[in-house]
Amino acid sequence: MIMKQLGNLAIVCAQRENTLLMVQHGQVKVVTYRHGGYITLHAGWDDDDAISAIIRDINFGRFAEKAA
């Protein structure tokens, strides 16, 4: 069995405030509040490359929470 990135995404989202993870109709949707507005990111539930990109953006990229 191959570990899918979906589980990693769930962990990342659970650790953040103002972030919601939804899985519906074969799609993953992450909604996060950043810079005065909501941003929605989409991927197929089994698209590990796209989900990995979302994880990178949330952890280290354009949607990373800034250290206080």
PDB file of C-alpha atoms in Angstrom:
ATOM      1  CA  MET A   1       0.000   0.000   0.000  1.00  0.00           C
ATOM      2  CA  ILE A   2       1.278   3.430  -0.948  1.00  0.00           C
ATOM      3  CA  MET A   3       0.880   6.309   1.506  1.00  0.00           C
ATOM      4  CA  LYS A   4      -1.026   9.072  -0.190  1.00  0.00           C
ATOM      5  CA  GLN A   5      -0.244  12.731   0.390  1.00  0.00           C
ATOM      6  CA  LEU A   6      -3.856  13.293   1.447  1.00  0.00           C
ATOM      7  CA  GLY A   7      -3.027  12.082   4.972  1.00  0.00           C
ATOM      8  CA  ASN A   8      -0.093  14.484   5.188  1.00  0.00           C
ATOM      9  CA  LEU A   9      -2.322  17.331   4.024  1.00  0.00           C
ATOM     10  CA  ALA A  10      -4.852  16.490   6.743  1.00  0.00           C
ATOM     11  CA  ILE A  11      -2.123  16.717   9.394  1.00  0.00           C
ATOM     12  CA  VAL A  12      -0.835  20.032   8.049  1.00  0.00           C
ATOM     13  CA  CYS A  13      -4.331  21.555   7.967  1.00  0.00           C
ATOM     14  CA  ALA A  14      -5.187  20.278  11.457  1.00  0.00           C
ATOM     15  CA  GLN A  15      -2.195  22.143  12.878  1.00  0.00           C
ATOM     16  CA  ARG A  16      -3.226  25.507  11.459  1.00  0.00           C
ATOM     17  CA  GLU A  17      -5.741  28.044  12.585  1.00  0.00           C
ATOM     18  CA  ASN A  18      -8.068  29.468   9.938  1.00  0.00           C
ATOM     19  CA  THR A  19      -7.634  26.494   7.592  1.00  0.00           C
ATOM     20  CA  LEU A  20     -10.332  24.079   6.494  1.00  0.00           C
ATOM     21  CA  LEU A  21      -9.841  20.816   4.579  1.00  0.00           C
ATOM     22  CA  MET A  22     -12.751  19.294   2.666  1.00  0.00           C
ATOM     23  CA  VAL A  23     -12.868  16.122   0.578  1.00  0.00           C
ATOM     24  CA  GLN A  24     -15.927  15.825  -1.613  1.00  0.00           C
ATOM     25  CA  HIS A  25     -16.750  14.270  -4.976  1.00  0.00           C
ATOM     26  CA  GLY A  26     -13.162  13.103  -5.503  1.00  0.00           C
ATOM     27  CA  GLN A  27     -11.711  16.558  -4.903  1.00  0.00           C
ATOM     28  CA  VAL A  28      -9.662  18.029  -2.072  1.00  0.00           C
ATOM     29  CA  LYS A  29     -10.380  21.639  -1.200  1.00  0.00           C
ATOM     30  CA  VAL A  30      -8.301  23.643   1.268  1.00  0.00           C
ATOM     31  CA  VAL A  31      -9.639  27.024   2.371  1.00  0.00           C
ATOM     32  CA  THR A  32      -7.303  29.248   4.330  1.00  0.00           C
ATOM     33  CA  TYR A  33      -7.594  32.842   5.512  1.00  0.00           C
ATOM     34  CA  ARG A  34      -4.562  34.894   4.569  1.00  0.00           C
ATOM     35  CA  HIS A  35      -3.890  38.590   4.004  1.00  0.00           C
ATOM     36  CA  GLY A  36      -7.439  39.762   4.599  1.00  0.00           C
ATOM     37  CA  GLY A  37      -9.196  37.179   2.443  1.00  0.00           C
ATOM     38  CA  TYR A  38      -9.922  33.542   1.845  1.00  0.00           C
ATOM     39  CA  ILE A  39      -7.823  31.488  -0.560  1.00  0.00           C
ATOM     40  CA  THR A  40      -9.117  28.187  -1.931  1.00  0.00           C
ATOM     41  CA  LEU A  41      -6.786  25.495  -3.258  1.00  0.00           C
ATOM     42  CA  HIS A  42      -8.049  22.452  -5.197  1.00  0.00           C
ATOM     43  CA  ALA A  43      -6.648  19.067  -6.204  1.00  0.00           C
ATOM     44  CA  GLY A  44      -7.878  15.592  -6.976  1.00  0.00           C
ATOM     45  CA  TRP A  45      -7.870  13.398  -3.862  1.00  0.00           C
ATOM     46  CA  ASP A  46      -5.325  11.059  -5.473  1.00  0.00           C
ATOM     47  CA  ASP A  47      -3.150  13.697  -7.215  1.00  0.00           C
ATOM     48  CA  ASP A  48      -0.099  13.387  -4.974  1.00  0.00           C
ATOM     49  CA  ASP A  49       1.920  15.950  -6.946  1.00  0.00           C
ATOM     50  CA  ALA A  50      -0.753  18.647  -6.653  1.00  0.00           C
ATOM     51  CA  ILE A  51      -1.360  17.860  -2.970  1.00  0.00           C
ATOM     52  CA  SER A  52       2.396  18.000  -2.299  1.00  0.00           C
ATOM     53  CA  ALA A  53       2.464  21.446  -3.916  1.00  0.00           C
ATOM     54  CA  ILE A  54      -0.387  22.599  -1.644  1.00  0.00           C
ATOM     55  CA  ILE A  55       1.490  21.262   1.400  1.00  0.00           C
ATOM     56  CA  ARG A  56       4.641  23.145   0.343  1.00  0.00           C
ATOM     57  CA  ASP A  57       2.691  26.379  -0.163  1.00  0.00           C
ATOM     58  CA  ILE A  58       1.009  26.050   3.232  1.00  0.00           C
ATOM     59  CA  ASN A  59       4.176  25.107   5.128  1.00  0.00           C
ATOM     60  CA  PHE A  60       6.888  27.138   3.419  1.00  0.00           C
ATOM     61  CA  GLY A  61       5.473  29.117   0.529  1.00  0.00           C
ATOM     62  CA  ARG A  62       3.028  31.853  -0.183  1.00  0.00           C
ATOM     63  CA  PHE A  63       0.455  30.736   2.421  1.00  0.00           C
ATOM     64  CA  ALA A  64       2.884  29.948   5.260  1.00  0.00           C
ATOM     65  CA  GLU A  65       2.067  31.438   8.624  1.00  0.00           C
ATOM     66  CA  LYS A  66       4.657  34.003   9.546  1.00  0.00           C
ATOM     67  CA  ALA A  67       6.510  33.564  12.822  1.00  0.00           C
ATOM     68  CA  ALA A  68       5.618  36.215  15.387  1.00  0.00           C
TER      69      ALA A  68
END
